[in-house]
């Protein structure tokens, strides 16, 4: 099976029949990849697809107990036949890795510059300290760091973006021919993501270095890479030129990934979400791994493992029905990307459900210097309205949300929720406090940290129901089942514990718990940013449905303008604690007036085929 699309016959990296397993349990089926000199490819798929383990197998750093078979050849050298001592002379020097979380990639006990210094010591020209120090400075400048003191700072003293730049400089210090970047921007803010990806591409072109980008984000892959490998449940489902795959996906899974991504240029009535979740490779041996989630699956898809075969020049797909269903795939894409009707302007003379006036929140900073996280912010949320609060980390978004639900007390300013003064929960009358807590609930970014791991889902919902009704009789199995049904889960989930749930299932449980008190407004703090793109689409559709059915209001806190465009009618843009722009969503994103808003819009990944909204 030839998977070396558009190969010159002498690629820098050739992977053939690479299969990864845990003992006798398969994690990936045999797959083949080729990377030309100076080429950028992407390996794309959801969590659990095998992307990161494939990258680690190529670099020869699989975890203990995980085994790989097949061949990995770098410039003619069979890496999997080398002893560990020989691999160490390849790893870092010819092949290097950049991990997702820069804080775990850097040694917390070493200064930033020392990570680069350590990588330079094996080279004769940097045997003494002075040349190494000069080279560290040059390497930091290459990744956009010109501040003299960064080399002397510890990782905890650096931002996530700065840590990732230092980690990149260290990964490049030995001038590798191939860099494997495993989700290098996922843990970062949208503007920092864009900066890191632009930096990676610039350095890759200047050095004529090969790059493998591991990502779950198809749009990021399209904007960055020349070829795409789509991996699902350990098997390759589609391979091809990035522009061609973007123009017309051949596999239903590729199309599902693409349509799950919220479009930045339009608001759609509903995202096309892939139902279910990624299975284990061991559970779909001998059949199409995507069949259980595919609307076009037939018996032929389950009768055997579909081979990855050529369907066009430089295009491979593992869909046995591609010729039959391509017209339907194309029609679905056209229909899914039709803009939703314009949201009618609300009459803002009616009473606001939430009023925030001149809110200030100051924290004690180091050496007695106060930090003003929120600066004179005023905001309105009308009944049944969805409002977006947009900004990067450190802008004050979460602090504002926590002030609304009483987890922080503002330093100054006024908050009114359903007409009740709610700036200081501690000073409120007991009845008013109880009423406000029933009116407003908060959903957090990480649902696992908000659920007691020792309690079942049913126990968590029972507590919320009792808090709402004040009686144990309110928490009946029927009420719990109704709450679960409201968020798309079966009654059987009541007996399960958080550890047995996927990220999307945990977030649904967190939403059900918030709904138990029948709130009028939900404060949603980055509720989909930690989820896979297909699960993100499912949860965003759920938020839309719940708003329509229950008349809910939302304060939707996010850094992602593509997400907020799908959910919010109005947007407030927060920068360094201040509102710098506000207005209807379509106007703010379509015609941003403030330089910061423009920067957020420009940070949305786009391929050469796309234009800014």
XYZ file of C-alpha atoms in Angstrom:
613
model
C 0.000 0.000 0.000
C 1.604 3.239 -1.117
C 0.973 6.042 1.367
C 3.955 8.159 0.385
C 1.913 10.786 -1.368
C 3.895 12.977 -3.769
C 7.158 11.486 -2.495
C 10.326 12.158 -4.483
C 11.446 8.624 -3.665
C 14.060 9.845 -1.198
C 12.180 11.547 1.660
C 13.994 12.654 4.808
C 11.669 10.485 6.928
C 10.003 7.295 5.804
C 7.700 5.418 8.196
C 6.412 2.059 6.964
C 4.037 -0.348 8.689
C 4.420 1.376 12.060
C 2.137 -0.374 14.562
C 2.001 0.474 18.269
C 0.663 -1.832 20.958
C 0.412 -2.310 24.701
C 1.303 -5.948 25.067
C -1.104 -7.784 22.790
C -3.565 -4.853 22.662
C -3.209 -2.763 19.466
C -3.094 1.030 19.799
C -2.496 1.772 16.115
C -2.756 -0.390 13.019
C 0.243 -0.444 10.621
C 0.557 2.994 9.063
C 2.994 4.665 6.704
C 4.125 8.300 6.525
C 6.668 10.168 4.419
C 8.151 13.617 5.070
C 10.204 15.347 2.390
C 13.153 17.620 3.176
C 11.798 21.042 4.090
C 8.183 19.821 4.063
C 5.498 20.418 6.691
C 2.901 17.706 7.290
C 0.107 17.442 9.835
C -1.154 14.362 11.666
C -4.732 15.269 12.587
C -7.281 13.559 14.814
C -9.186 13.627 18.087
C -7.826 12.581 21.470
C -7.331 8.831 21.546
C -6.589 8.557 17.834
C -2.907 7.677 18.406
C -1.300 10.925 17.190
C 1.061 11.560 20.102
C 2.155 7.924 20.439
C 2.921 7.850 16.708
C 5.112 10.938 17.157
C 6.859 9.380 20.146
C 7.429 6.147 18.254
C 9.125 8.092 15.456
C 11.388 9.820 17.997
C 12.014 6.569 19.887
C 10.623 7.770 23.210
C 7.594 5.535 23.798
C 6.519 5.099 27.443
C 7.485 1.855 29.248
C 5.256 -1.073 28.264
C 4.325 0.457 24.885
C 5.933 -1.273 21.898
C 6.288 -0.450 18.215
C 6.946 -2.577 15.137
C 7.624 -1.566 11.552
C 10.361 0.674 10.191
C 11.276 4.315 10.794
C 14.031 5.494 8.441
C 15.670 8.933 8.762
C 17.826 9.837 5.773
C 18.569 6.155 5.223
C 19.200 5.344 8.910
C 16.857 2.646 10.352
C 16.070 4.263 13.715
C 14.189 1.319 15.232
C 17.227 -0.928 14.845
C 19.537 1.411 16.758
C 20.593 0.875 20.354
C 19.573 3.582 22.840
C 23.127 4.972 22.930
C 23.038 5.394 19.137
C 19.538 6.901 19.233
C 20.745 9.578 21.640
C 23.121 10.804 18.940
C 20.117 11.212 16.615
C 17.557 12.527 19.100
C 17.935 16.270 19.589
C 20.637 16.539 16.927
C 18.716 15.360 13.855
C 15.191 14.830 15.265
C 13.740 17.015 18.015
C 10.344 17.300 19.737
C 8.302 20.236 20.983
C 5.593 19.202 23.451
C 2.093 20.564 24.084
C 2.661 21.877 27.608
C 5.789 24.052 27.830
C 5.697 24.024 31.636
C 6.226 20.246 31.706
C 8.823 20.361 28.928
C 11.050 22.773 30.879
C 12.848 21.747 34.060
C 11.272 23.871 36.837
C 14.641 24.006 38.649
C 16.565 25.394 35.657
C 16.629 28.957 34.348
C 15.296 29.577 30.851
C 18.677 30.106 29.244
C 20.156 27.016 30.900
C 17.853 24.767 28.868
C 19.480 26.072 25.680
C 22.969 26.156 27.211
C 22.650 22.456 28.082
C 21.832 21.552 24.477
C 24.882 23.457 23.167
C 27.526 21.885 25.397
C 28.234 18.901 23.166
C 29.447 21.143 20.317
C 33.200 22.013 20.238
C 32.630 25.634 19.231
C 30.637 26.188 22.435
C 33.017 24.442 24.825
C 33.601 27.603 26.885
C 31.001 29.700 28.688
C 31.310 33.005 26.779
C 30.506 31.595 23.303
C 27.617 29.602 24.795
C 26.152 32.691 26.470
C 26.327 34.608 23.190
C 24.714 31.694 21.348
C 21.931 31.415 23.955
C 21.172 35.089 23.381
C 21.134 34.578 19.605
C 18.896 31.518 19.861
C 16.412 33.361 22.079
C 16.351 36.229 19.585
C 15.568 33.734 16.806
C 12.326 32.810 18.602
C 11.438 36.449 19.245
C 12.824 36.889 22.786
C 15.005 39.997 23.067
C 14.501 40.744 26.777
C 17.888 40.235 28.449
C 16.511 38.833 31.709
C 14.459 35.965 30.206
C 17.536 33.726 30.142
C 17.898 34.254 33.896
C 14.250 33.666 34.809
C 12.798 30.394 36.099
C 9.928 28.803 34.099
C 7.309 29.788 36.713
C 8.300 33.419 36.155
C 7.441 33.219 32.449
C 4.089 33.250 30.635
C 2.915 30.173 28.747
C 3.838 31.751 25.413
C 7.287 32.748 26.666
C 7.866 29.228 28.036
C 6.905 27.746 24.673
C 9.380 30.059 22.918
C 12.158 28.997 25.298
C 11.214 25.337 24.758
C 11.301 25.871 20.981
C 14.725 27.527 21.184
C 16.000 24.542 23.200
C 14.476 22.060 20.735
C 16.219 23.851 17.853
C 19.553 24.390 19.616
C 21.192 21.380 17.941
C 19.833 22.363 14.508
C 17.647 19.291 13.861
C 16.589 18.354 10.358
C 13.138 17.268 11.609
C 11.026 18.891 14.322
C 7.960 17.078 15.679
C 5.592 19.606 17.290
C 2.913 17.876 19.387
C -0.052 20.275 19.833
C 2.441 23.145 20.376
C -0.210 25.855 20.680
C -3.220 24.104 22.254
C -2.471 25.210 25.833
C -2.010 28.864 24.797
C -4.240 31.891 24.224
C -5.496 32.465 20.693
C -3.125 35.355 19.951
C -0.162 33.506 21.480
C -1.156 30.407 19.492
C -1.001 32.423 16.295
C 2.395 33.885 17.234
C 3.875 30.434 18.008
C 2.568 28.915 14.767
C 3.866 31.862 12.703
C 7.205 31.515 14.484
C 7.356 27.773 13.754
C 6.615 28.336 10.070
C 9.169 31.148 9.735
C 11.954 29.138 11.353
C 11.024 26.030 9.376
C 11.277 27.939 6.084
C 14.487 29.778 7.002
C 16.204 26.531 7.998
C 14.549 24.383 5.304
C 13.692 22.076 8.196
C 11.046 19.346 7.994
C 8.124 19.698 10.404
C 5.489 17.256 11.654
C 2.610 19.104 13.327
C 0.402 16.991 15.609
C -2.990 18.659 16.074
C -6.728 18.054 16.489
C -7.468 21.311 14.636
C -8.001 20.826 10.895
C -8.125 24.557 10.195
C -4.761 25.022 11.900
C -3.391 22.164 9.788
C -4.772 23.708 6.598
C -3.231 27.095 7.431
C 0.172 25.640 8.303
C 0.895 22.404 6.445
C 1.386 21.160 2.907
C 0.009 17.644 3.429
C -2.480 16.133 5.861
C -2.670 12.673 7.455
C -6.028 12.082 9.187
C -5.734 9.503 11.987
C -8.704 7.904 13.752
C -8.766 5.052 16.301
C -5.194 4.212 15.334
C -5.790 4.030 11.568
C -5.167 6.467 8.727
C -8.466 7.409 7.067
C -7.342 10.104 4.628
C -4.071 11.446 3.230
C -3.548 14.244 0.760
C -2.465 17.710 -0.207
C -3.791 20.177 2.397
C -5.475 22.468 -0.126
C -7.160 19.528 -1.868
C -8.397 17.981 1.403
C -9.748 21.353 2.518
C -11.481 21.890 -0.807
C -13.152 18.451 -0.827
C -12.727 15.948 2.015
C -13.052 12.354 0.780
C -13.798 10.679 4.131
C -16.899 11.328 6.296
C -14.658 11.641 9.376
C -12.509 14.347 7.762
C -15.657 16.248 6.796
C -17.050 15.773 10.313
C -13.888 17.217 11.862
C -13.984 20.169 9.483
C -17.660 20.963 10.094
C -17.290 20.546 13.874
C -14.937 23.548 13.867
C -16.975 26.720 14.490
C -16.605 28.907 11.381
C -15.102 32.314 12.116
C -16.676 34.103 9.161
C -20.366 33.271 9.721
C -22.811 32.214 12.427
C -24.489 28.919 11.530
C -27.835 27.663 12.866
C -26.229 24.495 14.198
C -22.778 22.928 14.078
C -22.478 19.504 12.468
C -21.248 17.484 15.436
C -19.933 13.924 15.177
C -21.941 11.817 17.586
C -20.276 9.493 20.083
C -16.552 9.285 20.806
C -13.364 7.705 19.456
C -13.210 3.924 20.100
C -10.104 2.006 21.062
C -8.260 0.502 18.096
C -8.632 -2.939 19.702
C -12.436 -2.599 19.633
C -12.675 -1.986 15.871
C -10.219 -4.548 14.528
C -11.314 -5.900 11.151
C -13.808 -3.170 10.293
C -14.067 0.558 9.653
C -13.327 2.208 13.003
C -15.600 5.146 12.144
C -18.634 3.077 11.120
C -20.514 3.448 14.439
C -20.393 7.259 14.158
C -20.934 7.511 10.405
C -24.279 8.384 8.791
C -23.245 6.597 5.584
C -22.078 3.274 7.104
C -23.411 0.042 5.601
C -22.650 -3.628 6.088
C -19.710 -3.430 3.688
C -18.039 -0.947 6.075
C -18.189 -3.486 8.909
C -17.362 -6.551 6.836
C -13.626 -5.842 6.794
C -10.953 -3.195 7.390
C -11.223 -0.674 4.520
C -7.809 -0.249 2.858
C -6.229 3.160 2.365
C -6.289 3.475 -1.432
C -5.677 6.181 -4.029
C -8.835 7.923 -5.274
C -7.212 10.892 -7.016
C -3.736 12.217 -7.746
C -1.991 12.436 -4.388
C -5.224 11.568 -2.525
C -5.835 8.475 -0.399
C -8.936 7.491 1.531
C -10.069 4.501 3.581
C -13.770 4.986 2.779
C -15.025 2.106 0.619
C -18.138 4.108 -0.311
C -16.389 7.365 -1.232
C -17.409 7.236 -4.918
C -21.073 6.652 -3.987
C -21.399 9.275 -1.238
C -19.098 12.097 -2.389
C -22.021 14.116 -3.738
C -23.827 13.811 -0.394
C -20.699 14.851 1.517
C -20.352 17.937 -0.676
C -24.049 18.801 -0.270
C -23.842 18.461 3.524
C -20.898 20.828 3.621
C -22.714 23.413 1.521
C -25.837 23.185 3.704
C -23.874 23.250 6.971
C -22.089 26.478 6.063
C -25.240 28.494 5.294
C -25.437 31.523 7.575
C -28.092 31.660 10.284
C -30.716 34.415 10.036
C -29.641 37.697 11.570
C -30.482 38.002 15.261
C -33.073 40.751 15.763
C -31.978 43.677 17.893
C -33.323 43.480 21.437
C -35.293 46.217 23.090
C -32.830 47.214 25.784
C -35.339 49.435 27.532
C -36.698 46.371 29.342
C -35.110 45.473 32.678
C -31.682 43.895 32.539
C -31.308 40.559 34.305
C -27.695 41.441 35.169
C -26.321 44.964 35.639
C -22.669 45.601 36.387
C -21.630 49.221 36.924
C -18.078 50.551 37.288
C -16.809 47.261 38.738
C -13.269 47.249 40.148
C -11.389 44.259 41.553
C -7.924 44.705 43.064
C -5.684 41.942 44.400
C -2.628 42.223 46.614
C 0.452 41.907 44.436
C 4.101 41.153 45.177
C 5.971 43.589 47.426
C 2.748 45.352 48.335
C 1.964 46.501 44.795
C -1.790 46.099 44.090
C -2.940 44.366 40.890
C -6.110 45.786 39.331
C -7.614 42.801 37.555
C -10.882 44.567 36.622
C -11.048 48.312 35.985
C -14.390 50.141 35.997
C -16.258 47.551 33.904
C -19.945 48.067 33.126
C -22.016 45.330 31.464
C -25.656 44.384 30.831
C -27.307 41.015 30.169
C -30.974 40.996 29.170
C -33.428 38.144 29.913
C -32.876 35.285 27.464
C -29.794 36.947 25.954
C -26.402 35.376 25.321
C -23.496 37.778 25.882
C -19.862 37.014 25.083
C -16.950 38.221 27.219
C -13.814 37.897 25.101
C -10.134 38.330 25.942
C -6.834 36.585 26.580
C -5.614 35.085 29.843
C -4.964 37.881 32.306
C -7.609 40.156 30.801
C -9.872 39.812 33.863
C -12.624 37.649 32.308
C -12.674 34.924 34.937
C -12.349 37.413 37.799
C -15.433 39.237 36.517
C -17.353 35.941 36.275
C -16.339 34.951 39.808
C -17.517 38.334 41.125
C -20.915 37.701 39.535
C -21.459 34.410 41.384
C -20.015 35.553 44.711
C -16.688 33.680 44.550
C -14.904 37.055 44.652
C -16.004 40.319 46.229
C -15.425 43.437 44.102
C -13.248 46.220 45.493
C -15.686 48.814 44.150
C -18.688 49.111 41.860
C -22.173 47.651 41.797
C -23.703 44.320 40.707
C -27.441 43.763 40.454
C -28.882 40.348 39.602
C -32.619 40.282 38.939
C -32.855 43.602 40.778
C -30.998 42.418 43.917
C -27.769 44.158 44.997
C -25.223 41.322 44.774
C -21.761 42.920 44.898
C -21.055 41.494 48.374
C -22.636 38.084 49.018
C -21.464 38.163 52.635
C -23.456 41.329 53.350
C -26.691 40.137 51.711
C -29.791 39.035 53.575
C -30.079 35.251 53.691
C -33.226 35.189 51.543
C -31.690 37.475 48.903
C -28.508 35.407 48.799
C -30.488 32.194 48.314
C -32.572 33.769 45.554
C -29.491 35.082 43.712
C -27.781 31.699 43.932
C -30.820 30.102 42.353
C -30.862 32.786 39.662
C -27.229 32.519 38.572
C -24.951 29.488 38.253
C -21.408 29.030 36.917
C -19.919 26.360 34.631
C -16.136 26.074 34.704
C -13.495 25.162 32.125
C -12.436 21.932 33.855
C -15.552 19.998 34.913
C -13.485 17.252 36.577
C -12.127 19.660 39.182
C -15.662 20.777 40.094
C -17.079 17.253 40.530
C -16.309 15.218 43.637
C -14.439 12.154 42.297
C -15.801 10.020 45.149
C -19.437 10.818 44.365
C -21.499 9.286 41.577
C -23.205 11.506 39.027
C -26.511 10.786 40.766
C -25.121 11.977 44.120
C -23.833 15.212 42.559
C -27.230 15.939 41.011
C -29.072 14.944 44.206
C -27.103 17.505 46.208
C -27.960 20.222 43.681
C -31.651 19.288 43.689
C -31.816 19.305 47.499
C -30.088 22.695 47.591
C -32.724 23.999 45.185
C -35.844 22.543 46.792
C -34.625 22.176 50.358
C -35.979 18.633 50.694
C -34.577 15.160 50.091
C -37.801 14.197 48.314
C -36.873 16.563 45.460
C -33.926 14.358 44.465
C -35.942 11.469 43.087
C -34.517 9.096 40.461
C -37.066 10.539 38.046
C -35.802 14.113 38.562
C -32.192 12.970 38.196
C -33.059 11.078 35.003
C -34.868 14.174 33.681
C -31.802 16.356 34.319
C -29.551 13.868 32.554
C -31.960 13.651 29.623
C -31.931 17.445 29.389
C -28.199 17.369 28.631
C -28.369 14.341 26.339
C -27.309 11.592 28.774
C -29.180 8.417 29.694
C -30.391 7.640 33.224
C -27.668 4.964 33.469
C -25.071 7.723 33.926
C -26.421 8.353 37.446
C -24.423 5.393 38.784
C -21.136 6.372 37.168
C -18.282 8.365 38.726
C -16.474 11.306 37.071
C -13.311 9.289 36.372
C -15.260 6.949 34.067
C -16.602 9.815 31.933
C -15.099 11.556 28.904
C -14.433 15.296 29.018
C -17.616 16.062 27.093
C -19.702 13.817 29.367
C -18.293 15.497 32.470
C -19.163 18.915 31.071
C -22.721 17.737 30.381
C -22.996 16.562 34.000
C -21.704 19.947 35.200
C -24.354 21.674 33.066
C -27.062 19.357 34.434
C -26.002 20.175 37.978
C -26.226 23.903 37.241
C -29.697 23.418 35.710
C -30.947 21.643 38.852
C -31.717 24.964 40.568
C -33.577 26.239 37.469
C -31.341 29.291 37.002
C -32.138 32.240 34.770
C -28.491 32.805 33.791
C -25.387 30.642 33.383
C -21.883 32.086 33.607
C -19.861 29.797 31.307
C -16.101 30.179 31.843
C -14.272 28.678 28.829
C -16.649 25.671 28.949
C -15.448 24.108 25.660
C -11.778 25.126 25.419
C -10.482 21.856 26.925
C -12.611 19.642 24.662
C -11.919 17.939 21.340
C -13.385 19.785 18.383
C -16.176 17.232 17.795
C -17.141 17.254 21.492
C -16.933 21.061 21.497
C -19.519 21.132 18.700
C -21.809 18.789 20.659
C -21.627 21.010 23.772
C -22.140 24.243 21.818
C -25.245 22.742 20.190
C -26.414 21.716 23.669
C -26.036 25.295 24.949
C -28.100 26.571 22.014
C -30.851 24.002 22.619
C -31.037 24.669 26.360
C -31.309 28.402 25.752
C -34.172 27.898 23.315
C -36.014 25.460 25.611
C -35.467 27.192 28.968
C -35.093 30.853 27.987
C -31.670 30.967 29.632
C -29.304 33.925 29.576
C -25.562 33.300 29.178
C -22.414 35.156 29.994
C -20.067 33.177 27.756
C -16.429 33.750 28.700
C -13.904 32.741 26.035
C -10.765 33.708 24.145
C -12.062 32.126 20.930
C -13.942 34.479 18.591
C -15.031 31.623 16.303
C -16.746 29.954 19.280
C -18.340 33.114 20.619
C -19.714 33.991 17.181
C -21.838 30.838 17.308
C -23.302 31.431 20.774
C -23.451 35.158 21.607
C -25.683 37.964 20.369
C -23.499 40.714 21.814
C -19.808 40.847 22.728
C -17.742 42.747 25.268
C -13.997 42.686 24.523
C -11.883 42.845 27.686
C -8.211 43.876 27.579
C -6.077 44.297 30.710
C -9.201 44.579 32.837
C -10.982 47.179 30.700
C -13.774 46.963 28.118
C -12.211 48.198 24.864
C -15.073 47.346 22.482
C -18.667 46.177 22.711
C -21.619 45.674 20.417
C -23.541 43.125 18.342
C -21.426 40.052 17.619
C -21.557 40.339 13.834
C -20.462 43.979 13.937
C -17.637 43.508 16.438
C -16.133 40.490 14.633
C -16.980 41.625 11.105
C -15.772 45.202 11.528
C -13.578 45.460 14.651
C -12.677 49.004 15.642
C -10.128 48.563 18.437
C -6.585 47.362 17.590
C -6.838 44.615 20.232
C -10.085 43.254 18.759
C -8.494 43.320 15.313
C -5.556 41.336 16.694
C -7.940 38.712 18.115
C -9.725 38.427 14.757
C -6.438 38.142 12.857
C -5.309 35.331 15.179
C -8.008 32.931 13.918
C -6.246 30.195 11.844
C -6.997 30.517 8.114
C -5.608 28.818 5.053
C -4.721 30.676 1.881
C -8.233 29.801 0.625
C -9.930 31.694 3.470
C -10.363 35.370 4.179
C -10.778 37.278 7.402
C -14.385 37.756 8.545
